[in-house]
Coordinates of C-alpha atoms in Angstrom, one line a residue:
X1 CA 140.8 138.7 160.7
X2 CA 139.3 139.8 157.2
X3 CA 143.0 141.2 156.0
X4 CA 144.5 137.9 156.9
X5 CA 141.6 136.0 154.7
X6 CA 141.9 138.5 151.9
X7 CA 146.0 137.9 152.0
X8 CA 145.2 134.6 151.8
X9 CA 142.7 134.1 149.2
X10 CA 144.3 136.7 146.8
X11 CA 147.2 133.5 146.8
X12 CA 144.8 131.0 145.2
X13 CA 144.4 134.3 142.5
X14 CA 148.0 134.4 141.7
X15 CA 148.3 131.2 141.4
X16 CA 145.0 130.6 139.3
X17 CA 146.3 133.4 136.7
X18 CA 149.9 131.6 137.0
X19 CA 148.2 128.2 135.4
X20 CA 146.0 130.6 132.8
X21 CA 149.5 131.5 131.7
X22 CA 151.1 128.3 131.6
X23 CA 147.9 126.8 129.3
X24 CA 148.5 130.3 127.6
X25 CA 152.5 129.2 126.5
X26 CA 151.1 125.7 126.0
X27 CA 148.6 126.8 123.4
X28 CA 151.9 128.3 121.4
X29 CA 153.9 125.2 121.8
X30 CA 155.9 126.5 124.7
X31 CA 156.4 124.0 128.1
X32 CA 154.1 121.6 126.9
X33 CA 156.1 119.0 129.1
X34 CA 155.9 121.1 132.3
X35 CA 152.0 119.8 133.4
X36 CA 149.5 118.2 131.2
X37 CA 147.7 121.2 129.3
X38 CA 144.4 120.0 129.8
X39 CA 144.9 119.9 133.6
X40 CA 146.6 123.6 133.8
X41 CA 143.3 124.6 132.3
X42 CA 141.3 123.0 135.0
X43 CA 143.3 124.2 137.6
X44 CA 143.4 128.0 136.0
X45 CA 139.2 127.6 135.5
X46 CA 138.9 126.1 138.8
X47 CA 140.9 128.3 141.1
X48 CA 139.5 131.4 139.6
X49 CA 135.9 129.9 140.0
X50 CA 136.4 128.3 143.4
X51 CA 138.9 130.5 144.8
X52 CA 139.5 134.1 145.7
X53 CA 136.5 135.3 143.6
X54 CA 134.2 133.7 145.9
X55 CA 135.5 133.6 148.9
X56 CA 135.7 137.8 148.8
X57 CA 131.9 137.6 147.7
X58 CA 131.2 136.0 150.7
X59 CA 132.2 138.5 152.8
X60 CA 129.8 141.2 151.4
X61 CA 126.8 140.3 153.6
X62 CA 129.5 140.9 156.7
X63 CA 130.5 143.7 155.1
X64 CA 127.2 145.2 155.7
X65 CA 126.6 144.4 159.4
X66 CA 129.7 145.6 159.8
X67 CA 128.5 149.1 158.2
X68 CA 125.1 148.8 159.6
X69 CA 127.3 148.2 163.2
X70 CA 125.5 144.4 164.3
X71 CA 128.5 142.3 163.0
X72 CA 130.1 140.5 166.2
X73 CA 133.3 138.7 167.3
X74 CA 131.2 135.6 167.6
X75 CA 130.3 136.0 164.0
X76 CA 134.1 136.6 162.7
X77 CA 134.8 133.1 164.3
X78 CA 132.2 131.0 162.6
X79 CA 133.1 132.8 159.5
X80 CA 136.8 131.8 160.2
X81 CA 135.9 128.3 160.3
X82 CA 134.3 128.7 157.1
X83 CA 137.3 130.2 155.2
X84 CA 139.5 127.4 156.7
X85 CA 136.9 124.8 155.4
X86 CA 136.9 126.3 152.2
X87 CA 140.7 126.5 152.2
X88 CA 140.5 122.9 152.4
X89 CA 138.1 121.9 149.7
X90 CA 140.9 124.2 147.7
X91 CA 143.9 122.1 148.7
X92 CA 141.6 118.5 148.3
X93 CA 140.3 120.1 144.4
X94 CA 144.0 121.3 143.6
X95 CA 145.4 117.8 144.2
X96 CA 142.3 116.0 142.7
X97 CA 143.0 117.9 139.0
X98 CA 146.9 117.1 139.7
X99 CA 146.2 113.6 140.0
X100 CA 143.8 113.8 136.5
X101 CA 140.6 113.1 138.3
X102 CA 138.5 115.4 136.3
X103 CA 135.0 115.7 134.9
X104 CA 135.3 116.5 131.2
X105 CA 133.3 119.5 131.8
X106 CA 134.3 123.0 130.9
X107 CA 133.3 124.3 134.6
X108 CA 133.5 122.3 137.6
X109 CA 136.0 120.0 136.8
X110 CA 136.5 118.2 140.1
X111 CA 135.1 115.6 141.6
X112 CA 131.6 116.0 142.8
X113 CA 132.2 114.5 146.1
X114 CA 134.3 117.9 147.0
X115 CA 130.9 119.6 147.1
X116 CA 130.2 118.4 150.3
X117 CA 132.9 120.1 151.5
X118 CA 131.5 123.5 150.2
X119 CA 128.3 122.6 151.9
X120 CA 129.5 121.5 155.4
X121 CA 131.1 125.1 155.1
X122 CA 127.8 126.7 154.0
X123 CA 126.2 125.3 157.5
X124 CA 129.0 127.6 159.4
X125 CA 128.7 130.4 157.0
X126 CA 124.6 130.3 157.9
X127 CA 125.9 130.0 161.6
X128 CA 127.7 133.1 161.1
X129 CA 125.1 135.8 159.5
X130 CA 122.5 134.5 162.6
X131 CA 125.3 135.6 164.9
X132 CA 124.8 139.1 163.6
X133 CA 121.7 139.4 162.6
X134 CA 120.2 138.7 166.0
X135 CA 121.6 142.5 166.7
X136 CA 119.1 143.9 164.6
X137 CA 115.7 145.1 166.0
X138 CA 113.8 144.8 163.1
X139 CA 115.6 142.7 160.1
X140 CA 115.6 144.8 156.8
X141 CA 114.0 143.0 154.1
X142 CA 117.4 142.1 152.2
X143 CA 118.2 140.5 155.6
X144 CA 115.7 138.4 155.3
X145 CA 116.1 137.8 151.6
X146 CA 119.9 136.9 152.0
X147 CA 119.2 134.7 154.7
X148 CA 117.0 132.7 152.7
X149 CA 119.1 132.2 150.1
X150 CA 122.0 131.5 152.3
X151 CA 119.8 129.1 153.8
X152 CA 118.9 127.1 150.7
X153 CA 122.5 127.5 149.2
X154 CA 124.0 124.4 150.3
X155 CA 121.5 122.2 149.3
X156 CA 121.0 123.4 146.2
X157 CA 124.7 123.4 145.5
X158 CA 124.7 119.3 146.1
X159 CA 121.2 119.5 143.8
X160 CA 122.6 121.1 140.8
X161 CA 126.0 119.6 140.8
X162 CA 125.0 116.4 140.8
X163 CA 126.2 114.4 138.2
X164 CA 123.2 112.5 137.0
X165 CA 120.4 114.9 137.6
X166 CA 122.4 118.1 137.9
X167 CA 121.8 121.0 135.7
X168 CA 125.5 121.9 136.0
X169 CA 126.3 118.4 134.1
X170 CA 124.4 119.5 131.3
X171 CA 126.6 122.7 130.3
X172 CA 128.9 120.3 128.2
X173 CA 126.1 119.5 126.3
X174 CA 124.6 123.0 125.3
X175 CA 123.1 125.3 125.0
X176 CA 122.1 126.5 128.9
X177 CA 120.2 129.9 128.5
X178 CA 118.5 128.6 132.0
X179 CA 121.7 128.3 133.5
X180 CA 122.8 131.4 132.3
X181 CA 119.9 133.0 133.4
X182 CA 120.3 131.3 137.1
X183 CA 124.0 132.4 137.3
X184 CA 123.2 136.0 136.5
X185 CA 120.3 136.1 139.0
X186 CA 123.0 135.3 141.2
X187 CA 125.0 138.0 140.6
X188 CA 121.9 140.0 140.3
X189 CA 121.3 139.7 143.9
X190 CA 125.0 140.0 145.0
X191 CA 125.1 143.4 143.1
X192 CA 121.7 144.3 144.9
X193 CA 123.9 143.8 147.8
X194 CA 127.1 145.2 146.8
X195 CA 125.6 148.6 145.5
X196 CA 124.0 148.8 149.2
X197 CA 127.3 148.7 150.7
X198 CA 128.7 151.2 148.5
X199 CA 125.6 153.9 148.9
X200 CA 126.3 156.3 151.0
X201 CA 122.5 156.7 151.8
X202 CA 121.6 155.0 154.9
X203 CA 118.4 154.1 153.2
X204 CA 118.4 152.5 150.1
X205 CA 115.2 151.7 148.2
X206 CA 115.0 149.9 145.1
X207 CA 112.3 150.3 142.4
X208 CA 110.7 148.5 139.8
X209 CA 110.8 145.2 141.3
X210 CA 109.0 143.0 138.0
X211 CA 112.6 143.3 136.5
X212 CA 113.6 140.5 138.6
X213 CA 110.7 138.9 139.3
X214 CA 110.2 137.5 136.1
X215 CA 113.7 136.5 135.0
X216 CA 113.8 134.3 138.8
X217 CA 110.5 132.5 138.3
X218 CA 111.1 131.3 134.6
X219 CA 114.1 130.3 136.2
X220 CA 112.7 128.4 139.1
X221 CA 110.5 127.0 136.3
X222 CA 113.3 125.5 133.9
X223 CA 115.0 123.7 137.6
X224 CA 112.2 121.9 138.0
X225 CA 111.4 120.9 135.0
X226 CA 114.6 119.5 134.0
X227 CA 115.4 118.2 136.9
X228 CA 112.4 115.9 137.2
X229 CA 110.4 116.5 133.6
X230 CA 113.3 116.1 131.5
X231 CA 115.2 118.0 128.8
X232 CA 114.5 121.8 127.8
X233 CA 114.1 122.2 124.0
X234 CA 116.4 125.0 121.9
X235 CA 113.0 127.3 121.8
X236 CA 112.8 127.7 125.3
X237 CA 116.3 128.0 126.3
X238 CA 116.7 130.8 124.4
X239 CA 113.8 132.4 125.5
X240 CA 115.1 131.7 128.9
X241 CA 118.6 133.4 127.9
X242 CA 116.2 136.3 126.6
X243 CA 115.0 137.2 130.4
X244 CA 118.5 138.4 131.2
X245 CA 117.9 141.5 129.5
X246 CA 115.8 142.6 132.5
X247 CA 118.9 143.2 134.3
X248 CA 119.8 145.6 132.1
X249 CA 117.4 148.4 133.0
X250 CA 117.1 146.9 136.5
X251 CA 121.4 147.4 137.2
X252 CA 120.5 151.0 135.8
X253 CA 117.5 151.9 138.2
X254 CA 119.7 150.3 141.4
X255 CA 122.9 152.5 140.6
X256 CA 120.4 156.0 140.3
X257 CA 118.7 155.2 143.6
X258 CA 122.2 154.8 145.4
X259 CA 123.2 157.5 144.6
X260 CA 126.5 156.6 142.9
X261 CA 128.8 158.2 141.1
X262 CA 132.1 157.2 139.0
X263 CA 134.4 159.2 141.0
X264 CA 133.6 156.9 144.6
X265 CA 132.6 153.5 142.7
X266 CA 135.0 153.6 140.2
X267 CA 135.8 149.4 140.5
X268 CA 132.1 148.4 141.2
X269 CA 131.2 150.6 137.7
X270 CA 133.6 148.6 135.8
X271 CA 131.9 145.2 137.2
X272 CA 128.8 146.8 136.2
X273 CA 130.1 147.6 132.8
X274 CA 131.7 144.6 131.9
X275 CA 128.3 142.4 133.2
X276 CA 125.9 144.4 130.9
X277 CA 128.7 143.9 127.8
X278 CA 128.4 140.1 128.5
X279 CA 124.4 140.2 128.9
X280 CA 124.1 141.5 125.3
X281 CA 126.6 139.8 123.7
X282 CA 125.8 136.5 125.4
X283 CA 122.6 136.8 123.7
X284 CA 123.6 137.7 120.6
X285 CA 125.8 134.8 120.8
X286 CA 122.9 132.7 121.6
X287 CA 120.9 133.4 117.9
X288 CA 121.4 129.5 116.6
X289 CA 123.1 130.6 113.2
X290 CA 125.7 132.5 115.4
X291 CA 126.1 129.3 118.0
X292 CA 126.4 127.5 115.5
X293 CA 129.9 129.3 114.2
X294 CA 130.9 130.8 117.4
X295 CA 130.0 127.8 120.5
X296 CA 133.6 127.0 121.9
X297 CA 135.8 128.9 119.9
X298 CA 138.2 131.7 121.0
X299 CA 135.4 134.0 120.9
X300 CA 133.6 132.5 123.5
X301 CA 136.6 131.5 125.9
X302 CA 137.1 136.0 125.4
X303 CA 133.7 136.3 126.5
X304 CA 134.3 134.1 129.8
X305 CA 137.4 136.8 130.4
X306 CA 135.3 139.6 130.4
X307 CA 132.7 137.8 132.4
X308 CA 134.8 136.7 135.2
X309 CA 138.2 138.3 134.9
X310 CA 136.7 141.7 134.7
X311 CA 132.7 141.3 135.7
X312 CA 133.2 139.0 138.9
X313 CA 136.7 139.8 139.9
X314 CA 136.3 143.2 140.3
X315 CA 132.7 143.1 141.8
X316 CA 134.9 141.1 144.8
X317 CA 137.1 143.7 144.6
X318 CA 134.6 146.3 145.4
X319 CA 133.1 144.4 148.3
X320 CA 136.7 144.5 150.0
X321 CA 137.6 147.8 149.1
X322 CA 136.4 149.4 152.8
X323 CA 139.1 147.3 154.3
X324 CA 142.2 147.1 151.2
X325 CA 142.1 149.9 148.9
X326 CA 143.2 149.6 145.4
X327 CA 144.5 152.6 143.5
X328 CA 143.2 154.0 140.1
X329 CA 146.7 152.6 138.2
X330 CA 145.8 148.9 139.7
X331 CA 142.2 149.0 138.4
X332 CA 142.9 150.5 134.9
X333 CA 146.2 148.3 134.3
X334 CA 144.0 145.2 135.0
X335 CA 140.9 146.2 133.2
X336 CA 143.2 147.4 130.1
X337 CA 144.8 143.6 130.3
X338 CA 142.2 142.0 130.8
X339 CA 140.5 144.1 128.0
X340 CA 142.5 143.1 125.7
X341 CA 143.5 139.3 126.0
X342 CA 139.3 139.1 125.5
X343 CA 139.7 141.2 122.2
X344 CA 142.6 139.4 120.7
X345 CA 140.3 135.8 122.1
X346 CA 137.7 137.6 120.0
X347 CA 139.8 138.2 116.8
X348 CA 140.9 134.7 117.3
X349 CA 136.9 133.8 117.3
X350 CA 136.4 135.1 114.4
X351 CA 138.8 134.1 112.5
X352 CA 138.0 130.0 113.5
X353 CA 134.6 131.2 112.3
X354 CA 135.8 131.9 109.1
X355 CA 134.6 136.0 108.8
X356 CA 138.6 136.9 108.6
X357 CA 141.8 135.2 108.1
X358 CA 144.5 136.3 110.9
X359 CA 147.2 133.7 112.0
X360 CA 145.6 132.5 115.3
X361 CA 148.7 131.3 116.8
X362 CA 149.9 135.0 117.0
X363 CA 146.5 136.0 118.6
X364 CA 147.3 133.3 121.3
X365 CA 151.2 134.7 121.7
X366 CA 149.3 138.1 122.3
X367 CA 146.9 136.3 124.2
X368 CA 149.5 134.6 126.5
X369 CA 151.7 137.9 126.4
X370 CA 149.0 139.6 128.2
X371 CA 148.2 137.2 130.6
X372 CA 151.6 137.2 132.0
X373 CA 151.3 141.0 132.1
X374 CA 148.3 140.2 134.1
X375 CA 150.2 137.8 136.6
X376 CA 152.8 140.5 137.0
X377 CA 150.8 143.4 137.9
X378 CA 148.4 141.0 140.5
X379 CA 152.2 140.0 141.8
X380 CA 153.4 143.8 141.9
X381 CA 150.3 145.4 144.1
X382 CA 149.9 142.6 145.6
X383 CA 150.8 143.1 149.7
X384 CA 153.6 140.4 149.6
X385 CA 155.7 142.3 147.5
X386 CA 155.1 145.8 149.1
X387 CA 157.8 147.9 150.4
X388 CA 156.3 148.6 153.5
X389 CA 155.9 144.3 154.0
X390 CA 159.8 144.0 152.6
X391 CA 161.1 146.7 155.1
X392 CA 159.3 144.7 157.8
X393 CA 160.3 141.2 157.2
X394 CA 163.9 142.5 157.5
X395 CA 163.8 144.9 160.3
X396 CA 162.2 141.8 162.3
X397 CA 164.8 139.4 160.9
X398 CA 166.4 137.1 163.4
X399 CA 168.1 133.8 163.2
X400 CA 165.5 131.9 164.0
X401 CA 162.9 133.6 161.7
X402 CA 165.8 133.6 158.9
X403 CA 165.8 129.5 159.3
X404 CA 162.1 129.2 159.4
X405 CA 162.1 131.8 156.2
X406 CA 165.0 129.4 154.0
X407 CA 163.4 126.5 155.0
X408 CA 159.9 127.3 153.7
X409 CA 161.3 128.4 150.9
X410 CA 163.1 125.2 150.1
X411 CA 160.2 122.9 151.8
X412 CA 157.1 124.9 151.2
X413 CA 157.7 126.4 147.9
X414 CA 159.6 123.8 146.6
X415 CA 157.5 121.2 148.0
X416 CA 154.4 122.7 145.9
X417 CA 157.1 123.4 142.9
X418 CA 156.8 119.6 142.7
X419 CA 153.5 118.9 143.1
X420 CA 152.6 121.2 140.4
X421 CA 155.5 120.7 137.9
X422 CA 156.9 117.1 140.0
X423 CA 157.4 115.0 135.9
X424 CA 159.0 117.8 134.2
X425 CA 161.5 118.8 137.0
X426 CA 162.1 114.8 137.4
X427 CA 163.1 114.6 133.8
X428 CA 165.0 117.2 133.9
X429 CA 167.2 115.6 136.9
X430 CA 166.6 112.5 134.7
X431 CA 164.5 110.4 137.8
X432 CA 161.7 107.9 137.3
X433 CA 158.6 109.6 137.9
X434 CA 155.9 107.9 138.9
X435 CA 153.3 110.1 140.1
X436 CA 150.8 108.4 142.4
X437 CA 152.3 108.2 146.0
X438 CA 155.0 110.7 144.9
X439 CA 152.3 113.2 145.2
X440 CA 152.0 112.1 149.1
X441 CA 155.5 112.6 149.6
X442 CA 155.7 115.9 147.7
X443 CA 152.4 117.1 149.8
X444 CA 154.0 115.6 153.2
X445 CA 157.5 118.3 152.3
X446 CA 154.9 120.9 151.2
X447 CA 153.5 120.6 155.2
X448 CA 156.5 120.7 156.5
X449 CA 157.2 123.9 154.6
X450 CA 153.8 125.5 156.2
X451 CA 155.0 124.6 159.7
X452 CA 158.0 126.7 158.7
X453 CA 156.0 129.8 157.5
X454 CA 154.2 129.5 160.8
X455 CA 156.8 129.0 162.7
X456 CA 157.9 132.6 160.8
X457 CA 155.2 134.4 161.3
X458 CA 154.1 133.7 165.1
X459 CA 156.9 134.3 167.4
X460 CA 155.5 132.3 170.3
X461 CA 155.4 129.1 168.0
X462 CA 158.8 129.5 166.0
X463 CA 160.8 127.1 168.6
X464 CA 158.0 124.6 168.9
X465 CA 158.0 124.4 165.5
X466 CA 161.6 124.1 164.3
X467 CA 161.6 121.4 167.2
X468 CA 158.6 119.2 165.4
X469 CA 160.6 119.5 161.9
X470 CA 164.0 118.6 163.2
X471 CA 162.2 115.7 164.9
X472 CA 160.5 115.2 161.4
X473 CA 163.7 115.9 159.4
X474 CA 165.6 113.0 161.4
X475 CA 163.2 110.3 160.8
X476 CA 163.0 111.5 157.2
X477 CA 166.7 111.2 156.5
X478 CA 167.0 107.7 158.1
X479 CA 164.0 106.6 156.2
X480 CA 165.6 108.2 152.7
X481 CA 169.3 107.0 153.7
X482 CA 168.5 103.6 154.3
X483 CA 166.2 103.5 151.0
X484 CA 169.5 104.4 149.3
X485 CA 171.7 101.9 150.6
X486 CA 169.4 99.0 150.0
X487 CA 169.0 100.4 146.3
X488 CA 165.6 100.5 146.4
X489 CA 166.0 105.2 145.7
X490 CA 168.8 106.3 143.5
X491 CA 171.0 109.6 144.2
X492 CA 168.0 111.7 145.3
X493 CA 167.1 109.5 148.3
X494 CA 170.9 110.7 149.3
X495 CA 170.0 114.6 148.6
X496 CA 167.0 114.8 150.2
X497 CA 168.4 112.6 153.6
X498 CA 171.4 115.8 153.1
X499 CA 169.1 118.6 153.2
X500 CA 166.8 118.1 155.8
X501 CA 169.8 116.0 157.9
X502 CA 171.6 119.8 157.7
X503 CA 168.4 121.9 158.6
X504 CA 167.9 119.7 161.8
X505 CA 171.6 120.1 162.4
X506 CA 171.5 124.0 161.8
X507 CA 168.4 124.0 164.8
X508 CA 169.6 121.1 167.3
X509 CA 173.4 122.2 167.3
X510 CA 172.9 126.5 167.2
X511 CA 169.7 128.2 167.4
X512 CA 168.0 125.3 169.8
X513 CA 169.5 127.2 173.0
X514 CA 167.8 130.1 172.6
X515 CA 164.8 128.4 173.7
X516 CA 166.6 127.5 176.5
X517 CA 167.3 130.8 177.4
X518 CA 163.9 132.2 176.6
X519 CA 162.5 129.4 179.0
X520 CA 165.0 130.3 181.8
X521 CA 163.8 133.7 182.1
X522 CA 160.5 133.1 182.8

């Protein structure tokens, strides 16, 4: 079950690196009429915020039961119903930023009403670490610790997202040392976690526990203030921002007492690495003559790569290394990429800020040059594309599974082709475009495309399947053929009536009997 979440989360990655590539070309004057540049950002931002990154860190606590041998079927389910939730809020957020319903915010750009989605998933998710822990005999503390935070997690998510009281609404407006601080406890605690999983002591205790006690209460200080007090002034925002440098020595102390190493931890080192780079520099960043030059330029959008391309990606990669293992190459091609689309940001930074004079245009070619490097190599080790996966598909290949595999490539990829892209490929056919219900109509042949892929991938559903889209198919054409004779559609109605008219024919006229055959013999 975890492989088949992983597979399906490290999608939403692809895809969230294929729009930072697209608002990469953009920036350069390249397919600026392909989606509105402002909403490839927000979908690239969002999907690697909201997408594989966390979903992956939400398997580390599982990871650990499953090491310290409680983890249960019964706990596996809930947790599926949690993916599939969060799946959803995907899908609902992807569609939302298509459709331009944003938030103006550099983070968290869709609506807010899709965080009650993540929360009605957090109540499974809580349902699902109490379905393990109950195997313990006496809960360790960071048991106990996670479980409270878990607990908590849902409604504070609703709290600070809210947009008239939320400290999330307030990043826009600057600067956010507390939230910075709040976001790196965060991840303090996930490392806490993640180190524990990768020690190969079965007993792993921590030390100097004042480094985190201090950064969290100043913390828990600033939430309550602004959220019922009011505003947080300069001063104590960047004294706030300050606290984060307790993580330094406190990262340092936690990897010693695990008893670590580079050789064995190789991925969770580079996390490590690229979080402490951030820490200092974020505070450097954060001295107001600096801010001043440097808030929102390149130099800043380089930092957020190394944060969360390198920091946070591969700390998820770490938690799911027990169960998919990466090699050395993979790690050091994306690190090395990743590395240096921050550093040519950074020049870029610079530059804007007026210490040097380099042509920033050819700093964003780099910039998307490297990104698409990026896409490539998260498309080449990636498990779709492996030989063992090709060899497989083919060896298995029948007639049916051939039509279920041509049909989800013309319905399901094409169908998503034209959600994402639907006004440039209509101008290019030279069709009115006018977005709104189109979008129904282009997620309605997307569906239809899914029911083919799992019609392809689970034998025992492939002929029920082909069945419902045939029946599907002929409504469809009668609906798009008679649209086209009154008028109403031009040429296209009369395509799309063709194609799916043909891939119901190709299913009720040949491969249909084999059902009947299958059906017979049982």
């Amino acid at each position: 079950m975890l492989k088949r979440h992983i597979s399906i989360s490290y999608l939403f990655l692809i895809l969230g690196a294929m729009f930072g590539v697209i608002y990469a070309v953009q920036l350069i004057g390249i397919a600026t009429d392909l989606i509105r540049p402002d909403i490839a950002r927000s979908l690239h931002i969002s999907l690697m915020l909201y997408g594989f990154i966390p979903l992956m860190l939400s398997l580390l606590p599982f990871a650990l039961f499953d090491k310290e041998n409680v983890l249960t079927a019964e706990s596996l389910d809930y947790l599926e119903k949690y993916f599939i939730l969060w799946y959803i809020f995907l899908v609902f957020m992807i569609l939302a930023l298509l459709a331009g319903n944003t938030r103006s915010l550099p983070f968290y750009d869709f609506p807010y009403e899709l965080n009650g989605i993540l929360a009605f998933a957090g109540l499974f998710y809580i349902i699902a670490i109490f379905k393990s822990i109950k195997n313990y005999t006496i809960k360790p503390q960071w048991v106990k610790v996670s479980l409270a935070l878990v607990i908590i997690s849902p409604f504070t998510l609703l709290l600070l997202m809210n947009p008239n009281y939320g400290q999330v609404e307030q990043m826009h407006l600057g600067p956010h040392g507390d939230n910075t601080l709040g976001m790196s406890f965060a991840l303090m605690a996930i490392y806490y976690l993640a180190i524990k999983l990768a020690s190969p002591h079965t007993s792993f205790t921590t030390r100097w526990h004042i480094l985190w006690i201090i950064p969290l209460s100043f913390y828990l200080l600033s939430v309550l203030y602004r959220s019922f007090v009011g505003k947080l002034s300069y001063e104590a925002e960047w004294f706030l921002q300050y606290l984060t440098l307790f993580y330094i020595p406190t990262l340092y102390h936690w990897w010693k007492d695990a008893g670590l190493s580079i050789k064995t931890d190789l991925t969770l080192l580079i996390s490590i690495l690229a979080f402490l780079f951030v820490d200092i520099e974020g505070n450097i960043l954060f001295i107001p003559e600096l801010r001043a030059l440097f808030h929102r330029n390149d130099l800043v959008v380089g930092h957020a790569h190394i944060a969360v391309g390198i920091g946070v990606l591969f700390l998820a990669l770490s938690i799911i290394e027990p169960y998919v293992k990466f090699s050395r190459a993979m790690r050091y091609t994306l690190t090395m990429l990743l590395g240096l689309m921050a550093i040519v940001l950074s020049i870029s930074g610079i530059s804007q800020a007026g210490f040097i004079h380099v042509d920033i245009e050819t700093m964003w070619k780099w910039r998307a040059l490297f990104g698409a490097l990026f896409l490539a190599a998260l498309l080449f080790w990636s498990v779709y594309l492996r030989r063992s996966t090709v060899q497989n598909v083919i060896s298995t290949l029948t007639p049916l599974k051939l039509y279920h595999l041509i049909a989800f490539a013309s319905d399901g990829l094409g169908g998503a082709m034209l959600l994402f892209f639907g006004k440039a490929l209509y101008d290019i056919i030279e069709q009115p475009f006018y977005g709104g219900y189109q979008y129904i109509v282009f997620g309605f042949v997307t569906a239809v495309g899914i029911t083919h892929l799992i019609g392809y991938l689970y034998n025992h559903y492939a002929h029920p399947m082909a069945l419902s889209t045939s029946a599907i198919r002929i409504i469809t054409t009668g609906g798009f053929f008679a649209l086209y004779q009154a008028n109403i559609l031009g040429w296209i109605a009369l395509a799309i009536a063709a194609v799916d008219f043909s891939f119901a024919l190709v299913y009720l006229l040949y491969l249909k009997k084999d059902s009947y055959e299958k059906a017979a013999s049982y």
